[in-house]
PDB file of C-alpha atoms in Angstrom:
ATOM      1  CA  MET A 156      95.022  64.955  34.210  1.00 53.00           C
ATOM      2  CA  ASN A 157      92.261  67.372  34.623  1.00 63.00           C
ATOM      3  CA  GLU A 158      92.743  71.132  33.765  1.00 77.00           C
ATOM      4  CA  PRO A 159      93.486  73.347  36.735  1.00 84.00           C
ATOM      5  CA  PRO A 160      90.203  74.624  38.260  1.00 82.00           C
ATOM      6  CA  ALA A 161      89.207  78.289  36.951  1.00 77.00           C
ATOM      7  CA  THR A 162      87.018  78.849  39.987  1.00 75.00           C
ATOM      8  CA  SER A 163      87.504  78.203  43.596  1.00 77.00           C
ATOM      9  CA  ASP A 164      84.793  75.756  43.669  1.00 86.00           C
ATOM     10  CA  PRO A 165      85.593  73.446  46.624  1.00 89.00           C
ATOM     11  CA  GLU A 166      84.621  70.117  44.974  1.00 92.00           C
ATOM     12  CA  THR A 167      86.459  71.066  41.795  1.00 92.00           C
ATOM     13  CA  CYS A 168      89.525  72.049  43.810  1.00 94.00           C
ATOM     14  CA  ALA A 169      89.606  69.097  45.505  1.00 95.00           C
ATOM     15  CA  ARG A 170      89.241  66.772  42.907  1.00 95.00           C
ATOM     16  CA  PHE A 171      92.184  68.169  41.003  1.00 96.00           C
ATOM     17  CA  LEU A 172      94.233  68.066  44.418  1.00 97.00           C
ATOM     18  CA  ARG A 173      93.182  64.346  44.870  1.00 97.00           C
ATOM     19  CA  GLU A 174      94.188  63.599  41.299  1.00 96.00           C
ATOM     20  CA  LEU A 175      97.700  65.044  41.823  1.00 96.00           C
ATOM     21  CA  GLY A 176      97.848  63.099  45.156  1.00 96.00           C
ATOM     22  CA  ALA A 177      97.070  59.784  43.380  1.00 95.00           C
ATOM     23  CA  SER A 178      99.457  60.444  40.533  1.00 94.00           C
ATOM     24  CA  GLY A 179     102.396  59.631  42.545  1.00 90.00           C
ATOM     25  CA  ALA A 180     104.454  62.174  40.388  1.00 93.00           C
ATOM     26  CA  GLN A 181     107.509  64.138  41.670  1.00 92.00           C
ATOM     27  CA  ILE A 182     106.853  66.908  39.398  1.00 96.00           C
ATOM     28  CA  LEU A 183     103.500  68.535  39.581  1.00 97.00           C
ATOM     29  CA  PRO A 184     101.961  71.937  38.173  1.00 97.00           C
ATOM     30  CA  ILE A 185     103.026  73.576  41.404  1.00 98.00           C
ATOM     31  CA  GLY A 186     101.766  76.845  40.795  1.00 98.00           C
ATOM     32  CA  GLU A 187      98.198  75.699  39.806  1.00 97.00           C
ATOM     33  CA  ALA A 188      98.185  73.264  42.812  1.00 97.00           C
ATOM     34  CA  ALA A 189      99.201  76.101  45.187  1.00 98.00           C
ATOM     35  CA  LEU A 190      96.310  78.116  43.957  1.00 97.00           C
ATOM     36  CA  ALA A 191      93.922  75.149  44.450  1.00 97.00           C
ATOM     37  CA  LEU A 192      95.180  74.875  47.975  1.00 97.00           C
ATOM     38  CA  ALA A 193      94.737  78.616  48.543  1.00 97.00           C
ATOM     39  CA  SER A 194      91.139  78.415  47.167  1.00 95.00           C
ATOM     40  CA  PHE A 195      89.863  76.705  50.317  1.00 94.00           C
ATOM     41  CA  GLU A 196      90.651  79.743  52.405  1.00 91.00           C
ATOM     42  CA  ARG A 197      89.399  82.216  49.868  1.00 90.00           C
ATOM     43  CA  PRO A 198      85.903  80.662  48.640  1.00 85.00           C
ATOM     44  CA  GLY A 199      84.207  82.310  45.646  1.00 84.00           C
ATOM     45  CA  VAL A 200      87.630  83.793  44.213  1.00 91.00           C
ATOM     46  CA  ASP A 201      87.841  83.503  40.355  1.00 91.00           C
ATOM     47  CA  LEU A 202      91.049  81.654  39.998  1.00 95.00           C
ATOM     48  CA  ALA A 203      91.382  82.524  36.130  1.00 94.00           C
ATOM     49  CA  ARG A 204      93.321  85.785  36.634  1.00 95.00           C
ATOM     50  CA  TYR A 205      95.609  84.134  39.122  1.00 97.00           C
ATOM     51  CA  HIS A 206      96.343  81.462  36.526  1.00 97.00           C
ATOM     52  CA  ASP A 207      96.618  84.270  33.965  1.00 97.00           C
ATOM     53  CA  HIS A 208      99.236  85.999  36.412  1.00 98.00           C
ATOM     54  CA  LEU A 209     101.226  82.856  36.527  1.00 98.00           C
ATOM     55  CA  ARG A 210     101.346  82.647  32.742  1.00 97.00           C
ATOM     56  CA  LEU A 211     102.559  86.301  32.438  1.00 98.00           C
ATOM     57  CA  LEU A 212     105.368  85.674  34.926  1.00 98.00           C
ATOM     58  CA  ALA A 213     106.615  82.767  32.994  1.00 98.00           C
ATOM     59  CA  ARG A 214     106.351  84.577  29.656  1.00 98.00           C
ATOM     60  CA  ASP A 215     108.336  87.350  30.968  1.00 98.00           C
ATOM     61  CA  VAL A 216     110.929  85.358  32.424  1.00 98.00           C
ATOM     62  CA  GLY A 217     111.249  83.710  28.936  1.00 98.00           C
ATOM     63  CA  ARG A 218     111.548  87.163  27.172  1.00 98.00           C
ATOM     64  CA  HIS A 219     114.348  88.344  29.377  1.00 98.00           C
ATOM     65  CA  PRO A 220     117.663  88.539  27.998  1.00 97.00           C
ATOM     66  CA  GLY A 221     119.299  86.409  30.795  1.00 97.00           C
ATOM     67  CA  ALA A 222     116.835  83.537  29.915  1.00 97.00           C
ATOM     68  CA  ALA A 223     119.359  82.560  27.114  1.00 96.00           C
ATOM     69  CA  GLY A 224     122.494  82.786  29.409  1.00 96.00           C
ATOM     70  CA  ASP A 225     124.075  80.481  31.858  1.00 96.00           C
ATOM     71  CA  LEU A 226     122.516  79.415  35.248  1.00 97.00           C
ATOM     72  CA  ALA A 227     123.636  82.650  37.004  1.00 96.00           C
ATOM     73  CA  ALA A 228     121.974  84.721  34.226  1.00 97.00           C
ATOM     74  CA  ARG A 229     118.759  82.662  34.372  1.00 98.00           C
ATOM     75  CA  ALA A 230     118.742  83.069  38.141  1.00 97.00           C
ATOM     76  CA  ARG A 231     118.900  86.709  37.777  1.00 97.00           C
ATOM     77  CA  ALA A 232     116.189  86.791  34.967  1.00 98.00           C
ATOM     78  CA  LEU A 233     113.870  84.979  37.460  1.00 98.00           C
ATOM     79  CA  SER A 234     114.699  87.562  40.220  1.00 98.00           C
ATOM     80  CA  GLU A 235     114.359  90.633  38.021  1.00 98.00           C
ATOM     81  CA  ILE A 236     110.945  89.573  36.707  1.00 98.00           C
ATOM     82  CA  VAL A 237     109.261  88.111  39.850  1.00 98.00           C
ATOM     83  CA  LEU A 238     110.850  90.505  42.313  1.00 98.00           C
ATOM     84  CA  LEU A 239     111.496  93.827  40.311  1.00 97.00           C
ATOM     85  CA  LYS A 240     109.073  93.688  37.526  1.00 98.00           C
ATOM     86  CA  TYR A 241     106.211  92.266  39.432  1.00 98.00           C
ATOM     87  CA  GLY A 242     107.343  93.577  42.677  1.00 98.00           C
ATOM     88  CA  TYR A 243     107.369  90.529  44.964  1.00 98.00           C
ATOM     89  CA  SER A 244     109.339  90.629  48.142  1.00 97.00           C
ATOM     90  CA  GLY A 245     109.509  88.516  51.404  1.00 97.00           C
ATOM     91  CA  ASP A 246     107.383  89.678  54.095  1.00 97.00           C
ATOM     92  CA  GLU A 247     109.691  90.146  56.874  1.00 94.00           C
ATOM     93  CA  LEU A 248     107.745  92.799  58.745  1.00 96.00           C
ATOM     94  CA  THR A 249     104.610  90.574  59.319  1.00 96.00           C
ATOM     95  CA  TYR A 250     106.105  87.166  58.566  1.00 95.00           C
ATOM     96  CA  ASP A 251     103.477  85.245  60.527  1.00 94.00           C
ATOM     97  CA  ASP A 252     100.706  86.817  58.889  1.00 96.00           C
ATOM     98  CA  LEU A 253      98.374  83.909  57.540  1.00 96.00           C
ATOM     99  CA  GLN A 254      98.137  85.471  54.187  1.00 96.00           C
ATOM    100  CA  ASN A 255     101.847  84.796  53.555  1.00 97.00           C
ATOM    101  CA  ALA A 256     101.126  81.007  53.007  1.00 97.00           C
ATOM    102  CA  ASN A 257      98.167  81.547  50.807  1.00 97.00           C
ATOM    103  CA  LEU A 258      99.337  81.849  47.050  1.00 98.00           C
ATOM    104  CA  ILE A 259      95.968  83.920  46.193  1.00 97.00           C
ATOM    105  CA  ARG A 260      96.937  86.330  48.850  1.00 97.00           C
ATOM    106  CA  VAL A 261     100.657  86.267  48.190  1.00 98.00           C
ATOM    107  CA  ILE A 262      99.837  87.363  44.558  1.00 98.00           C
ATOM    108  CA  ASP A 263      97.475  89.981  45.616  1.00 98.00           C
ATOM    109  CA  ARG A 264      99.797  91.409  48.183  1.00 98.00           C
ATOM    110  CA  ARG A 265     102.986  90.735  46.306  1.00 98.00           C
ATOM    111  CA  LYS A 266     104.761  89.367  49.444  1.00 97.00           C
ATOM    112  CA  GLY A 267     104.916  86.119  51.252  1.00 97.00           C
ATOM    113  CA  LEU A 268     106.787  83.243  52.894  1.00 98.00           C
ATOM    114  CA  PRO A 269     110.103  81.860  51.436  1.00 97.00           C
ATOM    115  CA  VAL A 270     108.144  78.633  50.174  1.00 98.00           C
ATOM    116  CA  ALA A 271     105.294  80.752  48.500  1.00 98.00           C
ATOM    117  CA  LEU A 272     107.818  82.890  46.552  1.00 98.00           C
ATOM    118  CA  GLY A 273     109.703  79.898  45.851  1.00 98.00           C
ATOM    119  CA  ILE A 274     106.754  78.139  44.110  1.00 98.00           C
ATOM    120  CA  LEU A 275     106.498  81.375  41.876  1.00 98.00           C
ATOM    121  CA  TYR A 276     110.178  80.626  40.963  1.00 98.00           C
ATOM    122  CA  ILE A 277     109.764  77.108  40.494  1.00 98.00           C
ATOM    123  CA  HIS A 278     106.671  77.690  38.224  1.00 98.00           C
ATOM    124  CA  ALA A 279     108.321  80.336  36.014  1.00 98.00           C
ATOM    125  CA  ALA A 280     111.537  78.363  35.745  1.00 98.00           C
ATOM    126  CA  ARG A 281     110.016  75.257  34.622  1.00 98.00           C
ATOM    127  CA  ALA A 282     107.820  76.909  32.068  1.00 98.00           C
ATOM    128  CA  GLN A 283     111.192  77.744  30.258  1.00 98.00           C
ATOM    129  CA  GLY A 284     112.041  73.999  30.358  1.00 97.00           C
ATOM    130  CA  TRP A 285     114.643  74.581  33.077  1.00 98.00           C
ATOM    131  CA  GLU A 286     115.364  72.341  36.028  1.00 98.00           C
ATOM    132  CA  MET A 287     114.412  73.704  39.355  1.00 98.00           C
ATOM    133  CA  ALA A 288     113.356  72.155  42.491  1.00 98.00           C
ATOM    134  CA  GLY A 289     112.889  73.162  46.140  1.00 98.00           C
ATOM    135  CA  LEU A 290     115.589  71.838  48.562  1.00 97.00           C
ATOM    136  CA  ALA A 291     115.101  69.967  52.020  1.00 94.00           C
ATOM    137  CA  PHE A 292     116.854  73.095  53.823  1.00 94.00           C
ATOM    138  CA  PRO A 293     115.644  73.238  57.391  1.00 92.00           C
ATOM    139  CA  GLY A 294     114.010  76.432  58.514  1.00 91.00           C
ATOM    140  CA  HIS A 295     114.219  78.427  55.304  1.00 94.00           C
ATOM    141  CA  PHE A 296     113.133  77.516  51.872  1.00 96.00           C
ATOM    142  CA  VAL A 297     115.520  77.761  49.010  1.00 97.00           C
ATOM    143  CA  VAL A 298     115.240  76.574  45.334  1.00 98.00           C
ATOM    144  CA  ARG A 299     117.977  75.158  43.260  1.00 98.00           C
ATOM    145  CA  LEU A 300     118.468  75.709  39.493  1.00 98.00           C
ATOM    146  CA  SER A 301     120.511  72.936  37.615  1.00 97.00           C
ATOM    147  CA  ASP A 302     121.774  72.411  34.228  1.00 95.00           C
ATOM    148  CA  GLY A 303     123.633  69.025  34.085  1.00 92.00           C
ATOM    149  CA  ALA A 304     126.286  68.969  36.744  1.00 92.00           C
ATOM    150  CA  GLU A 305     126.027  72.804  37.212  1.00 95.00           C
ATOM    151  CA  ARG A 306     123.913  74.068  39.890  1.00 96.00           C
ATOM    152  CA  VAL A 307     122.856  77.469  41.783  1.00 97.00           C
ATOM    153  CA  ILE A 308     120.865  77.863  44.952  1.00 97.00           C
ATOM    154  CA  VAL A 309     118.647  80.910  45.012  1.00 98.00           C
ATOM    155  CA  ASP A 310     116.905  82.623  47.866  1.00 97.00           C
ATOM    156  CA  PRO A 311     113.735  84.161  46.804  1.00 97.00           C
ATOM    157  CA  PHE A 312     112.820  85.604  50.028  1.00 97.00           C
ATOM    158  CA  HIS A 313     116.152  87.616  50.492  1.00 96.00           C
ATOM    159  CA  ASP A 314     116.197  89.557  47.095  1.00 95.00           C
ATOM    160  CA  GLY A 315     116.857  86.447  45.105  1.00 96.00           C
ATOM    161  CA  HIS A 316     120.470  86.062  46.270  1.00 95.00           C
ATOM    162  CA  ILE A 317     122.480  83.223  44.714  1.00 96.00           C
ATOM    163  CA  CYS A 318     123.861  81.494  47.928  1.00 95.00           C
ATOM    164  CA  GLY A 319     127.079  79.787  48.358  1.00 92.00           C
ATOM    165  CA  ALA A 320     128.059  77.808  51.371  1.00 92.00           C
ATOM    166  CA  ALA A 321     128.769  80.726  53.504  1.00 92.00           C
ATOM    167  CA  GLU A 322     125.298  82.252  52.749  1.00 93.00           C
ATOM    168  CA  LEU A 323     123.607  78.997  53.449  1.00 92.00           C
ATOM    169  CA  ARG A 324     125.381  78.565  56.562  1.00 92.00           C
ATOM    170  CA  GLY A 325     124.101  81.774  57.809  1.00 92.00           C
ATOM    171  CA  LEU A 326     120.732  80.980  56.948  1.00 92.00           C
ATOM    172  CA  LEU A 327     120.801  77.732  58.750  1.00 91.00           C
ATOM    173  CA  LYS A 328     122.122  79.235  61.966  1.00 91.00           C
ATOM    174  CA  ALA A 329     119.545  82.065  61.879  1.00 91.00           C
ATOM    175  CA  ALA A 330     116.722  79.691  61.338  1.00 88.00           C
ATOM    176  CA  THR A 331     117.896  76.664  63.572  1.00 89.00           C
ATOM    177  CA  GLY A 332     120.524  77.910  66.056  1.00 90.00           C
ATOM    178  CA  ARG A 333     124.083  78.865  66.251  1.00 89.00           C
ATOM    179  CA  ASP A 334     125.466  75.414  66.542  1.00 87.00           C
ATOM    180  CA  SER A 335     123.763  74.127  63.418  1.00 88.00           C
ATOM    181  CA  GLU A 336     126.052  73.083  60.486  1.00 90.00           C
ATOM    182  CA  LEU A 337     125.341  72.533  56.892  1.00 89.00           C
ATOM    183  CA  MET A 338     124.851  68.752  56.105  1.00 90.00           C
ATOM    184  CA  PRO A 339     124.722  66.836  52.666  1.00 89.00           C
ATOM    185  CA  GLU A 340     121.010  66.258  53.184  1.00 91.00           C
ATOM    186  CA  HIS A 341     120.387  69.848  53.324  1.00 93.00           C
ATOM    187  CA  TYR A 342     121.234  70.045  49.460  1.00 93.00           C
ATOM    188  CA  THR A 343     118.617  67.330  48.756  1.00 94.00           C
ATOM    189  CA  ALA A 344     115.992  68.126  46.259  1.00 96.00           C
ATOM    190  CA  VAL A 345     112.429  67.401  47.404  1.00 97.00           C
ATOM    191  CA  SER A 346     109.256  66.524  45.619  1.00 97.00           C
ATOM    192  CA  ASP A 347     106.815  69.320  44.616  1.00 98.00           C
ATOM    193  CA  ARG A 348     104.194  67.546  46.983  1.00 98.00           C
ATOM    194  CA  ASP A 349     106.679  68.053  49.738  1.00 97.00           C
ATOM    195  CA  VAL A 350     107.093  71.624  48.836  1.00 98.00           C
ATOM    196  CA  LEU A 351     103.258  72.139  48.834  1.00 98.00           C
ATOM    197  CA  LEU A 352     102.894  70.280  52.157  1.00 98.00           C
ATOM    198  CA  ARG A 353     105.635  72.684  53.477  1.00 97.00           C
ATOM    199  CA  LEU A 354     103.476  75.565  52.386  1.00 98.00           C
ATOM    200  CA  GLN A 355     100.378  74.236  53.930  1.00 98.00           C
ATOM    201  CA  ASN A 356     102.196  73.383  57.192  1.00 97.00           C
ATOM    202  CA  ASN A 357     103.049  76.870  57.592  1.00 96.00           C
ATOM    203  CA  LEU A 358      99.358  77.690  57.534  1.00 96.00           C
ATOM    204  CA  LYS A 359      98.595  75.047  59.828  1.00 97.00           C
ATOM    205  CA  ALA A 360     101.169  75.699  62.462  1.00 96.00           C
ATOM    206  CA  ARG A 361     100.052  79.504  62.530  1.00 96.00           C
ATOM    207  CA  LEU A 362      96.442  78.469  62.839  1.00 96.00           C
ATOM    208  CA  LEU A 363      97.289  76.275  65.812  1.00 96.00           C
ATOM    209  CA  GLN A 364      99.259  78.996  67.380  1.00 95.00           C
ATOM    210  CA  VAL A 365      96.263  81.178  67.283  1.00 95.00           C
ATOM    211  CA  GLN A 366      93.932  78.475  68.605  1.00 96.00           C
ATOM    212  CA  ASN A 367      91.819  77.967  65.542  1.00 97.00           C
ATOM    213  CA  PRO A 368      91.686  74.186  65.300  1.00 97.00           C
ATOM    214  CA  GLY A 369      88.788  74.205  62.993  1.00 97.00           C
ATOM    215  CA  ARG A 370      90.629  76.058  60.362  1.00 96.00           C
ATOM    216  CA  ALA A 371      93.667  73.867  61.123  1.00 97.00           C
ATOM    217  CA  LEU A 372      91.856  70.746  60.437  1.00 98.00           C
ATOM    218  CA  THR A 373      90.714  71.943  57.014  1.00 97.00           C
ATOM    219  CA  VAL A 374      94.381  72.708  56.224  1.00 97.00           C
ATOM    220  CA  VAL A 375      95.309  69.129  57.232  1.00 98.00           C
ATOM    221  CA  GLU A 376      92.484  67.679  54.887  1.00 98.00           C
ATOM    222  CA  THR A 377      93.866  69.835  52.114  1.00 98.00           C
ATOM    223  CA  MET A 378      97.327  68.262  52.654  1.00 98.00           C
ATOM    224  CA  LEU A 379      95.700  64.752  52.928  1.00 98.00           C
ATOM    225  CA  MET A 380      94.197  65.331  49.202  1.00 98.00           C
ATOM    226  CA  LEU A 381      97.922  65.820  48.110  1.00 97.00           C
ATOM    227  CA  ALA A 382      99.229  63.029  50.397  1.00 97.00           C
ATOM    228  CA  PRO A 383      96.638  60.415  51.428  1.00 97.00           C
ATOM    229  CA  ASP A 384      99.281  57.715  52.430  1.00 96.00           C
ATOM    230  CA  LEU A 385     101.143  60.115  54.843  1.00 97.00           C
ATOM    231  CA  ALA A 386     100.214  58.478  58.133  1.00 97.00           C
ATOM    232  CA  GLU A 387     101.117  61.619  60.285  1.00 97.00           C
ATOM    233  CA  LEU A 388      98.474  63.706  58.563  1.00 98.00           C
ATOM    234  CA  TRP A 389      95.929  61.100  59.365  1.00 98.00           C
ATOM    235  CA  HIS A 390      96.929  61.176  63.031  1.00 98.00           C
ATOM    236  CA  GLU A 391      96.733  65.025  63.033  1.00 98.00           C
ATOM    237  CA  ALA A 392      93.361  64.935  61.363  1.00 98.00           C
ATOM    238  CA  GLY A 393      92.168  62.332  64.092  1.00 97.00           C
ATOM    239  CA  MET A 394      93.322  64.401  67.004  1.00 97.00           C
ATOM    240  CA  LEU A 395      91.856  67.598  65.734  1.00 98.00           C
ATOM    241  CA  HIS A 396      88.559  65.916  64.859  1.00 98.00           C
ATOM    242  CA  ARG A 397      88.530  64.421  68.494  1.00 97.00           C
ATOM    243  CA  HIS A 398      89.336  68.033  70.065  1.00 97.00           C
ATOM    244  CA  LEU A 399      86.399  69.451  68.022  1.00 97.00           C
ATOM    245  CA  GLY A 400      84.156  66.797  69.355  1.00 96.00           C
ATOM    246  CA  SER A 401      83.760  65.061  65.961  1.00 97.00           C
ATOM    247  CA  MET A 402      84.314  61.407  67.445  1.00 96.00           C
ATOM    248  CA  ARG A 403      83.223  59.397  64.266  1.00 96.00           C
ATOM    249  CA  ALA A 404      85.312  61.551  61.887  1.00 97.00           C
ATOM    250  CA  ALA A 405      88.115  61.128  64.598  1.00 97.00           C
ATOM    251  CA  ALA A 406      87.886  57.242  64.634  1.00 97.00           C
ATOM    252  CA  THR A 407      87.777  57.229  60.895  1.00 97.00           C
ATOM    253  CA  ALA A 408      91.088  59.042  60.583  1.00 98.00           C
ATOM    254  CA  LEU A 409      92.808  57.440  63.443  1.00 97.00           C
ATOM    255  CA  GLU A 410      91.918  53.966  61.730  1.00 97.00           C
ATOM    256  CA  GLN A 411      93.553  55.356  58.687  1.00 97.00           C
ATOM    257  CA  TYR A 412      96.761  56.237  60.692  1.00 97.00           C
ATOM    258  CA  VAL A 413      96.902  52.786  62.515  1.00 97.00           C
ATOM    259  CA  VAL A 414      96.838  51.179  59.198  1.00 96.00           C
ATOM    260  CA  ARG A 415      99.612  53.179  57.813  1.00 96.00           C
ATOM    261  CA  ALA A 416     101.659  53.812  60.787  1.00 96.00           C
ATOM    262  CA  PRO A 417     105.138  51.694  61.749  1.00 94.00           C
ATOM    263  CA  ASP A 418     104.851  49.826  64.729  1.00 94.00           C
ATOM    264  CA  GLY A 419     105.783  51.695  67.875  1.00 95.00           C
ATOM    265  CA  MET A 420     104.483  53.761  70.706  1.00 95.00           C
ATOM    266  CA  PRO A 421     102.730  56.438  68.750  1.00 94.00           C
ATOM    267  CA  ARG A 422     100.773  53.782  66.734  1.00 95.00           C
ATOM    268  CA  HIS A 423      99.840  51.707  70.084  1.00 96.00           C
ATOM    269  CA  GLN A 424      98.803  55.053  71.771  1.00 96.00           C
ATOM    270  CA  ALA A 425      96.743  55.832  68.660  1.00 96.00           C
ATOM    271  CA  ALA A 426      95.208  52.419  68.591  1.00 96.00           C
ATOM    272  CA  ALA A 427      94.060  52.900  72.375  1.00 96.00           C
ATOM    273  CA  ILE A 428      92.402  56.146  71.716  1.00 96.00           C
ATOM    274  CA  LEU A 429      90.739  54.531  68.537  1.00 96.00           C
ATOM    275  CA  GLN A 430      89.432  51.763  70.862  1.00 95.00           C
ATOM    276  CA  GLN A 431      88.220  54.201  73.259  1.00 94.00           C
ATOM    277  CA  LEU A 432      86.282  56.318  70.462  1.00 95.00           C
ATOM    278  CA  ARG A 433      84.845  52.934  69.254  1.00 93.00           C
ATOM    279  CA  THR A 434      83.398  52.130  72.810  1.00 93.00           C
ATOM    280  CA  GLN A 435      81.887  55.628  73.105  1.00 91.00           C
ATOM    281  CA  LEU A 436      80.263  55.460  69.522  1.00 91.00           C
ATOM    282  CA  ASN A 437      78.849  51.948  70.283  1.00 81.00           C
TER     283      ASN A 437
END
């Protein structure tokens, strides 16, 4: 596998991300991948010092006295280094700020979204050889630290709290509604690719909210580097290209969607749009 890119050169970062996407691995160099994704919004930035920062985070977690303790002690070590020593926090005041989903700016500002802070936790934990993963928890990203059958769930956004069922239920209801209840699938670990896609999806959603489809399309294209077989992303790319007037690119993306999508109404609708585009192009 190629070394993580030291600069924000788009071709180098794209090659690195495509290689990760082609690998099919569940575990990825998640911090380095998030920096590569962030680079497309921050052209010309020297990534070397951000990689150095990730190394310092990992080093200092390993030197913390709690690193040799049980899971709760390790979780506290992570929080004391990431949140206290380095000053990270969840951005509750300007939660929807686009910078909160860009790891370069998260490192600069020391604040971000739950998933961005979770990536820092995952990176630093795995550098110690610890088992940590993001969970498929809806509405609010949390991470799970494991050692055999023992597990703790940590909320990096809210001061690194260790969450039991009551805390998780509160997070769930706050994010998705008072009628929501915890389900077994909410405790399911997700792949690093899914975590990175969740990070980018936050950015894409906010760009669409502020009616910036061009930048949203760029984000979708970075997501496709990591997940080239995800049909829904090809559909989004096709529709955004069409909205922006790039009909040939729209047809190419929708062709990829039709090939990958399961049979059903969305696929048939996309095929009809694709036929219209081909007629226009011919």
